[in-house]
Amino acid sequence: VDMTLSTSARPLVGPPRATRRATIRRSELLKGLAAVRYVPDGRPAPCRLPTESQPSGGEMGYGAGSARGSLRRRPRRMKTRHRNVMRHVRSPRGLEMLNLNDRVAVSETIGRLNPVQQHDVNEAATRVIYTKIVTPGDVVFDCGANCGLHTRNLVSLVGPAGRVHAFEPNPELFATILAFGPTVRLWPFAVGDALAIRTLFTPEGLDGWASLTDISPLLEDRRIAQRTTIQVPIDDLTELRDAEVRFAKIDVERNELPALRGMLGLLARCRPVIILESINAEIIGLLAGLGYGVWDLTGTRVENNEAILPNAAALPEDMPPERVAELLLSTDELRELLEEALRPPEPEAPA
């Protein structure tokens, strides 16, 4: 895909302040935009595009022999309607020109974040939404509690009168979860649709990837620890048969569908708000049969497997539209999360 970029830049060689135009591939555009600065009126500020080597003969390229090709001059003027350039900026200042009501723009912007930034935005968006739901005294589920990133926040929201049921099969994380106090009820096993003995696959150094699915083909260069664990349907837990659950977070690494099947009775009875990972057509169909609609956390209804963020929200269909809009991310909240993800890390203080 060829895209067009116009900058008034001082080239690395040639006459100063020369206007350069270029037709470049998408991969080149992303690389070049790391150096482009934007001002409020939407025009690129003077900058220089990065190159792999110093070009010669007055031509600015990506180095001799580069498979990417070279940047070449274009005589015609680029129209300002090409706002998709702004969708690829990687700085908080670039977000000033981003239309966060444009689903494509938001999707492409999040897609250009690195994996750590995407994870941070996803988890922060999850936290923002359940903070609007959970109140003191509530009962909530954290299925796939891991090290307690959300468990800790949920404990503070429900208070001493509430209860956080944390489901986590990795024994190395039990002490961390229990340290959050007596409000937490730890269930030391996996959730699923049948009582069974299962194998938990945990990559070395990646506890967050622990899964009942063998993930060794995805991480061939990493040692995978295998542990025996028990899988239990939540509906089979006597202690929870009368629980009035207000919210459930389900992040169980590709085992979300069996987890939902194992709690159908509870979902039909309590109708909690759910935030879960790995949305697909089968999950959407199952939830639709229970009277739930699935929404992207950024505020768009999900009809197929098209959520922008890894997590999505399942909301009862009878929830008033104004309440749905209140729970999901507003444009201001989304902008704040993206700015936080794009903000450079604070320099470490010298030892």
CSV table of C-alpha atoms in Angstrom, one decimal:
chain,number,residue,atom,x,y,z
A,1,VAL,CA,0.0,0.0,0.0
A,2,ASP,CA,1.5,3.3,-1.1
A,3,MET,CA,0.7,6.4,1.0
A,4,THR,CA,1.8,10.0,0.4
A,5,LEU,CA,3.5,12.2,3.0
A,6,SER,CA,4.4,15.9,2.5
A,7,THR,CA,6.8,17.7,4.8
A,8,SER,CA,8.7,20.9,4.6
A,9,ALA,CA,11.9,19.6,5.8
A,10,ARG,CA,15.6,20.4,5.7
A,11,PRO,CA,17.0,17.5,3.7
A,12,LEU,CA,20.1,15.7,4.7
A,13,VAL,CA,21.7,16.9,1.5
A,14,GLY,CA,20.7,19.4,-1.2
A,15,PRO,CA,19.6,23.0,-0.8
A,16,PRO,CA,18.3,24.1,2.6
A,17,ARG,CA,14.5,24.3,3.3
A,18,ALA,CA,13.8,22.4,0.1
A,19,THR,CA,10.3,20.9,0.0
A,20,ARG,CA,10.5,17.1,-0.2
A,21,ARG,CA,7.6,14.9,-1.4
A,22,ALA,CA,7.6,11.2,-1.2
A,23,THR,CA,5.6,8.1,-2.1
A,24,ILE,CA,6.5,5.5,0.5
A,25,ARG,CA,5.2,2.1,1.7
A,26,ARG,CA,3.3,1.7,4.9
A,27,SER,CA,6.3,0.4,6.8
A,28,GLU,CA,8.4,3.4,5.7
A,29,LEU,CA,5.6,5.7,6.7
A,30,LEU,CA,5.6,4.4,10.2
A,31,LYS,CA,9.3,4.7,10.4
A,32,GLY,CA,9.3,8.3,9.1
A,33,LEU,CA,6.5,9.5,11.4
A,34,ALA,CA,8.6,8.8,14.4
A,35,ALA,CA,10.4,12.1,13.5
A,36,VAL,CA,7.4,14.2,12.3
A,37,ARG,CA,6.1,16.8,14.7
A,38,TYR,CA,2.6,18.2,14.4
A,39,VAL,CA,1.2,21.6,15.4
A,40,PRO,CA,-2.4,22.4,16.3
A,41,ASP,CA,-3.3,23.5,12.7
A,42,GLY,CA,-2.5,20.0,11.4
A,43,ARG,CA,0.6,21.0,9.3
A,44,PRO,CA,3.8,19.1,9.8
A,45,ALA,CA,6.5,21.1,11.5
A,46,PRO,CA,10.0,21.2,10.0
A,47,CYS,CA,11.8,18.0,10.7
A,48,ARG,CA,14.1,15.5,9.0
A,49,LEU,CA,13.1,11.9,8.2
A,50,PRO,CA,15.3,9.1,9.5
A,51,THR,CA,17.4,7.2,7.0
A,52,GLU,CA,19.5,4.1,7.3
A,53,SER,CA,22.5,5.6,5.7
A,54,GLN,CA,23.6,9.0,4.3
A,55,PRO,CA,22.2,9.3,0.8
A,56,SER,CA,24.3,10.6,-2.1
A,57,GLY,CA,23.7,12.5,-5.3
A,58,GLY,CA,21.0,14.7,-3.8
A,59,GLU,CA,18.6,11.7,-3.3
A,60,MET,CA,17.2,10.9,0.1
A,61,GLY,CA,16.7,7.1,0.5
A,62,TYR,CA,16.9,4.3,2.9
A,63,GLY,CA,20.5,3.4,2.0
A,64,ALA,CA,22.1,1.7,-0.9
A,65,GLY,CA,20.7,-1.8,-1.7
A,66,SER,CA,17.7,-1.3,0.7
A,67,ALA,CA,14.8,-3.5,-0.3
A,68,ARG,CA,12.5,-0.7,0.9
A,69,GLY,CA,13.3,1.4,-2.1
A,70,SER,CA,14.1,5.1,-2.0
A,71,LEU,CA,12.1,8.3,-1.3
A,72,ARG,CA,11.6,10.2,-4.5
A,73,ARG,CA,10.2,13.6,-5.4
A,74,ARG,CA,6.6,14.1,-6.3
A,75,PRO,CA,5.5,17.2,-8.2
A,76,ARG,CA,1.9,17.4,-7.2
A,77,ARG,CA,0.6,18.8,-3.9
A,78,MET,CA,-0.9,16.6,-1.2
A,79,LYS,CA,-4.4,17.4,-0.1
A,80,THR,CA,-5.0,18.1,3.6
A,81,ARG,CA,-7.8,15.6,3.7
A,82,HIS,CA,-5.3,12.7,4.2
A,83,ARG,CA,-5.7,12.8,8.0
A,84,ASN,CA,-4.7,9.1,8.2
A,85,VAL,CA,-1.2,10.4,8.7
A,86,MET,CA,-2.2,11.5,12.2
A,87,ARG,CA,-3.3,8.0,13.1
A,88,HIS,CA,0.3,6.7,13.1
A,89,VAL,CA,1.9,9.3,15.4
A,90,ARG,CA,3.6,7.9,18.4
A,91,SER,CA,3.7,10.9,20.8
A,92,PRO,CA,1.1,12.5,23.1
A,93,ARG,CA,1.3,15.7,21.1
A,94,GLY,CA,0.2,13.9,17.9
A,95,LEU,CA,-3.0,12.9,19.7
A,96,GLU,CA,-4.2,16.5,19.6
A,97,MET,CA,-5.2,16.0,16.0
A,98,LEU,CA,-6.6,12.5,16.3
A,99,ASN,CA,-10.3,12.0,16.0
A,100,LEU,CA,-11.1,9.6,18.7
A,101,ASN,CA,-14.6,9.2,17.5
A,102,ASP,CA,-13.2,7.6,14.3
A,103,ARG,CA,-13.1,3.8,15.0
A,104,VAL,CA,-10.5,3.2,12.2
A,105,ALA,CA,-8.2,5.9,13.6
A,106,VAL,CA,-8.4,4.6,17.1
A,107,SER,CA,-7.8,1.0,15.9
A,108,GLU,CA,-4.8,2.0,13.8
A,109,THR,CA,-3.3,4.1,16.6
A,110,ILE,CA,-3.6,1.3,19.2
A,111,GLY,CA,-2.2,-1.1,16.6
A,112,ARG,CA,0.9,1.0,16.3
A,113,LEU,CA,1.7,0.8,20.0
A,114,ASN,CA,4.3,-1.7,21.1
A,115,PRO,CA,3.1,-4.8,23.0
A,116,VAL,CA,3.9,-3.3,26.4
A,117,GLN,CA,2.0,-0.1,25.6
A,118,GLN,CA,-1.0,-2.1,24.2
A,119,HIS,CA,-1.1,-4.2,27.4
A,120,ASP,CA,-1.0,-1.0,29.6
A,121,VAL,CA,-3.8,0.6,27.7
A,122,ASN,CA,-5.9,-2.6,27.8
A,123,GLU,CA,-5.5,-3.1,31.5
A,124,ALA,CA,-6.0,0.5,32.3
A,125,ALA,CA,-9.2,0.6,30.3
A,126,THR,CA,-10.4,-2.4,32.2
A,127,ARG,CA,-9.7,-0.7,35.5
A,128,VAL,CA,-11.4,2.5,34.4
A,129,ILE,CA,-14.6,0.6,33.5
A,130,TYR,CA,-15.0,-1.6,36.6
A,131,THR,CA,-14.3,1.4,38.8
A,132,LYS,CA,-17.6,2.7,37.5
A,133,ILE,CA,-19.4,-0.5,38.3
A,134,VAL,CA,-18.0,-1.9,41.6
A,135,THR,CA,-19.2,-0.3,44.9
A,136,PRO,CA,-18.5,-1.0,48.6
A,137,GLY,CA,-20.1,-4.2,49.8
A,138,ASP,CA,-20.2,-5.9,46.3
A,139,VAL,CA,-19.2,-9.4,45.4
A,140,VAL,CA,-16.9,-9.7,42.4
A,141,PHE,CA,-14.9,-12.3,40.5
A,142,ASP,CA,-11.4,-12.1,39.3
A,143,CYS,CA,-11.0,-15.2,37.1
A,144,GLY,CA,-7.3,-15.5,36.2
A,145,ALA,CA,-6.1,-13.3,39.0
A,146,ASN,CA,-2.4,-13.9,38.2
A,147,CYS,CA,-0.3,-11.6,40.5
A,148,GLY,CA,-3.4,-9.6,41.6
A,149,LEU,CA,-3.1,-6.5,39.4
A,150,HIS,CA,-6.9,-6.2,39.4
A,151,THR,CA,-7.5,-8.1,42.6
A,152,ARG,CA,-5.8,-5.4,44.6
A,153,ASN,CA,-7.9,-2.6,43.0
A,154,LEU,CA,-11.1,-4.6,43.4
A,155,VAL,CA,-10.3,-5.1,47.1
A,156,SER,CA,-10.1,-1.4,47.6
A,157,LEU,CA,-13.4,-0.9,45.7
A,158,VAL,CA,-15.5,-3.5,47.6
A,159,GLY,CA,-14.1,-2.5,51.0
A,160,PRO,CA,-14.3,-4.7,54.1
A,161,ALA,CA,-18.0,-5.5,53.6
A,162,GLY,CA,-17.4,-6.9,50.1
A,163,ARG,CA,-15.8,-10.0,48.8
A,164,VAL,CA,-13.3,-10.6,45.9
A,165,HIS,CA,-13.3,-14.2,44.7
A,166,ALA,CA,-9.9,-14.7,43.0
A,167,PHE,CA,-9.4,-17.8,40.8
A,168,GLU,CA,-5.8,-18.6,40.1
A,169,PRO,CA,-4.2,-22.1,39.5
A,170,ASN,CA,-0.5,-21.1,39.7
A,171,PRO,CA,0.7,-21.9,43.2
A,172,GLU,CA,3.7,-19.5,42.9
A,173,LEU,CA,1.2,-16.6,43.0
A,174,PHE,CA,-1.0,-17.7,46.0
A,175,ALA,CA,1.0,-15.8,48.6
A,176,THR,CA,0.8,-12.6,46.6
A,177,ILE,CA,-3.0,-12.8,46.3
A,178,LEU,CA,-3.6,-13.7,49.9
A,179,ALA,CA,-1.5,-10.8,51.0
A,180,PHE,CA,-4.3,-8.5,49.9
A,181,GLY,CA,-6.2,-9.3,53.1
A,182,PRO,CA,-9.3,-11.2,54.3
A,183,THR,CA,-11.5,-9.6,51.7
A,184,VAL,CA,-10.0,-12.0,49.1
A,185,ARG,CA,-11.3,-15.5,48.8
A,186,LEU,CA,-8.6,-17.5,46.9
A,187,TRP,CA,-9.8,-20.4,44.8
A,188,PRO,CA,-6.6,-22.3,43.9
A,189,PHE,CA,-7.6,-23.9,40.6
A,190,ALA,CA,-8.6,-23.2,37.1
A,191,VAL,CA,-12.2,-22.4,35.9
A,192,GLY,CA,-13.8,-24.4,33.1
A,193,ASP,CA,-16.9,-26.3,32.0
A,194,ALA,CA,-16.2,-29.6,33.7
A,195,LEU,CA,-14.5,-31.0,36.8
A,196,ALA,CA,-11.2,-32.3,35.4
A,197,ILE,CA,-7.5,-32.7,36.1
A,198,ARG,CA,-5.6,-30.5,33.7
A,199,THR,CA,-2.1,-29.4,32.9
A,200,LEU,CA,-1.1,-25.8,33.4
A,201,PHE,CA,1.6,-24.6,31.0
A,202,THR,CA,3.6,-21.7,32.4
A,203,PRO,CA,6.5,-20.1,30.4
A,204,GLU,CA,9.5,-19.2,32.4
A,205,GLY,CA,9.4,-15.6,33.3
A,206,LEU,CA,6.0,-15.1,31.8
A,207,ASP,CA,3.5,-15.9,34.5
A,208,GLY,CA,0.8,-13.9,32.8
A,209,TRP,CA,0.9,-16.4,29.9
A,210,ALA,CA,0.1,-19.4,32.0
A,211,SER,CA,-2.6,-21.4,30.2
A,212,LEU,CA,-4.4,-24.7,30.1
A,213,THR,CA,-3.5,-24.7,26.4
A,214,ASP,CA,-0.1,-25.9,25.3
A,215,ILE,CA,1.6,-22.7,24.2
A,216,SER,CA,5.1,-24.2,23.6
A,217,PRO,CA,4.7,-23.8,19.8
A,218,LEU,CA,4.4,-20.0,20.4
A,219,LEU,CA,7.4,-19.8,22.6
A,220,GLU,CA,9.9,-22.3,21.2
A,221,ASP,CA,12.9,-20.5,22.7
A,222,ARG,CA,11.5,-20.5,26.3
A,223,ARG,CA,11.2,-23.3,28.9
A,224,ILE,CA,7.6,-24.2,29.7
A,225,ALA,CA,6.9,-25.5,33.2
A,226,GLN,CA,4.0,-28.0,33.4
A,227,ARG,CA,2.0,-28.4,36.6
A,228,THR,CA,-1.1,-30.5,37.4
A,229,THR,CA,-4.1,-28.5,38.4
A,230,ILE,CA,-7.8,-29.0,38.9
A,231,GLN,CA,-10.4,-27.4,36.7
A,232,VAL,CA,-13.8,-26.7,38.3
A,233,PRO,CA,-17.1,-25.1,36.9
A,234,ILE,CA,-18.1,-22.1,39.0
A,235,ASP,CA,-21.7,-23.3,39.1
A,236,ASP,CA,-20.6,-26.4,41.0
A,237,LEU,CA,-19.2,-24.4,43.9
A,238,THR,CA,-21.7,-24.6,46.8
A,239,GLU,CA,-20.4,-21.5,48.5
A,240,LEU,CA,-21.2,-19.4,45.4
A,241,ARG,CA,-24.7,-20.7,44.6
A,242,ASP,CA,-26.4,-17.8,46.5
A,243,ALA,CA,-23.8,-15.1,45.8
A,244,GLU,CA,-25.0,-11.9,44.2
A,245,VAL,CA,-22.1,-11.2,41.9
A,246,ARG,CA,-22.0,-7.7,40.4
A,247,PHE,CA,-18.9,-7.9,38.2
A,248,ALA,CA,-16.7,-10.6,36.7
A,249,LYS,CA,-13.3,-10.2,35.1
A,250,ILE,CA,-12.3,-13.3,33.0
A,251,ASP,CA,-8.8,-13.5,31.6
A,252,VAL,CA,-7.9,-17.1,31.5
A,253,GLU,CA,-5.6,-17.3,28.5
A,254,ARG,CA,-7.7,-18.9,25.7
A,255,ASN,CA,-10.0,-20.7,28.1
A,256,GLU,CA,-12.7,-18.0,28.3
A,257,LEU,CA,-15.4,-20.0,26.5
A,258,PRO,CA,-15.2,-23.1,28.8
A,259,ALA,CA,-15.1,-20.7,31.8
A,260,LEU,CA,-18.4,-19.0,30.6
A,261,ARG,CA,-20.0,-22.4,30.0
A,262,GLY,CA,-19.2,-23.4,33.6
A,263,MET,CA,-21.0,-20.3,35.1
A,264,LEU,CA,-24.1,-20.1,32.9
A,265,GLY,CA,-26.4,-20.5,36.0
A,266,LEU,CA,-24.7,-17.7,37.8
A,267,LEU,CA,-24.8,-15.4,34.8
A,268,ALA,CA,-28.5,-16.1,34.2
A,269,ARG,CA,-29.3,-15.4,37.9
A,270,CYS,CA,-27.0,-12.4,38.7
A,271,ARG,CA,-26.5,-10.9,35.3
A,272,PRO,CA,-23.2,-9.3,36.3
A,273,VAL,CA,-21.2,-7.0,34.0
A,274,ILE,CA,-18.3,-9.0,32.5
A,275,ILE,CA,-15.0,-8.0,31.1
A,276,LEU,CA,-13.3,-10.8,29.3
A,277,GLU,CA,-10.4,-11.5,26.9
A,278,SER,CA,-10.3,-13.4,23.5
A,279,ILE,CA,-13.7,-12.5,22.1
A,280,ASN,CA,-14.8,-14.6,19.2
A,281,ALA,CA,-18.0,-15.5,17.4
A,282,GLU,CA,-18.8,-18.5,19.6
A,283,ILE,CA,-18.4,-16.4,22.8
A,284,ILE,CA,-20.6,-13.6,21.3
A,285,GLY,CA,-23.3,-16.2,20.4
A,286,LEU,CA,-23.2,-17.8,23.8
A,287,LEU,CA,-23.6,-14.4,25.6
A,288,ALA,CA,-26.3,-13.4,23.2
A,289,GLY,CA,-28.3,-16.4,24.3
A,290,LEU,CA,-28.0,-15.2,27.8
A,291,GLY,CA,-29.2,-11.7,26.9
A,292,TYR,CA,-25.8,-10.0,26.8
A,293,GLY,CA,-24.4,-7.7,24.2
A,294,VAL,CA,-20.6,-7.4,23.6
A,295,TRP,CA,-19.0,-4.0,23.5
A,296,ASP,CA,-15.5,-2.9,22.7
A,297,LEU,CA,-14.1,-1.0,25.7
A,298,THR,CA,-13.8,2.1,23.5
A,299,GLY,CA,-17.6,2.2,23.1
A,300,THR,CA,-18.5,0.3,19.9
A,301,ARG,CA,-20.8,-2.7,19.7
A,302,VAL,CA,-18.9,-5.9,18.7
A,303,GLU,CA,-20.8,-8.0,16.2
A,304,ASN,CA,-17.9,-10.3,15.2
A,305,ASN,CA,-14.4,-10.8,16.3
A,306,GLU,CA,-13.5,-7.1,15.9
A,307,ALA,CA,-12.7,-5.7,19.3
A,308,ILE,CA,-10.0,-3.1,19.1
A,309,LEU,CA,-8.5,-4.0,22.6
A,310,PRO,CA,-7.9,-7.6,23.7
A,311,ASN,CA,-10.5,-7.2,26.4
A,312,ALA,CA,-14.2,-6.5,25.7
A,313,ALA,CA,-17.3,-5.8,27.9
A,314,ALA,CA,-20.4,-8.0,28.0
A,315,LEU,CA,-23.4,-5.9,29.2
A,316,PRO,CA,-27.0,-7.0,29.8
A,317,GLU,CA,-29.1,-6.1,26.8
A,318,ASP,CA,-31.7,-4.5,29.1
A,319,MET,CA,-29.1,-2.0,30.4
A,320,PRO,CA,-30.3,1.6,29.6
A,321,PRO,CA,-28.3,3.1,26.7
A,322,GLU,CA,-27.2,6.1,28.8
A,323,ARG,CA,-25.7,3.7,31.4
A,324,VAL,CA,-23.9,1.8,28.6
A,325,ALA,CA,-22.4,5.0,27.4
A,326,GLU,CA,-21.4,6.0,30.9
A,327,LEU,CA,-19.6,2.7,31.6
A,328,LEU,CA,-17.6,2.5,28.4
A,329,LEU,CA,-14.6,4.7,27.7
A,330,SER,CA,-15.3,8.3,26.8
A,331,THR,CA,-13.1,10.1,24.3
A,332,ASP,CA,-11.4,12.0,27.1
A,333,GLU,CA,-10.7,8.8,29.0
A,334,LEU,CA,-9.4,7.1,25.9
A,335,ARG,CA,-7.2,10.1,25.1
A,336,GLU,CA,-5.8,10.1,28.6
A,337,LEU,CA,-4.9,6.4,28.4
A,338,LEU,CA,-3.2,6.8,25.1
A,339,GLU,CA,-1.2,9.8,26.3
A,340,GLU,CA,-0.1,7.8,29.3
A,341,ALA,CA,1.0,4.9,27.1
A,342,LEU,CA,2.9,7.2,24.7
A,343,ARG,CA,4.6,9.3,27.5
A,344,PRO,CA,8.3,8.5,27.7
A,345,PRO,CA,9.3,6.7,30.9
A,346,GLU,CA,10.8,8.8,33.7
A,347,PRO,CA,14.6,8.7,33.7
A,348,GLU,CA,15.9,6.6,36.6
A,349,ALA,CA,17.7,8.5,39.4
A,350,PRO,CA,21.4,7.8,39.5
A,351,ALA,CA,22.4,5.3,42.1
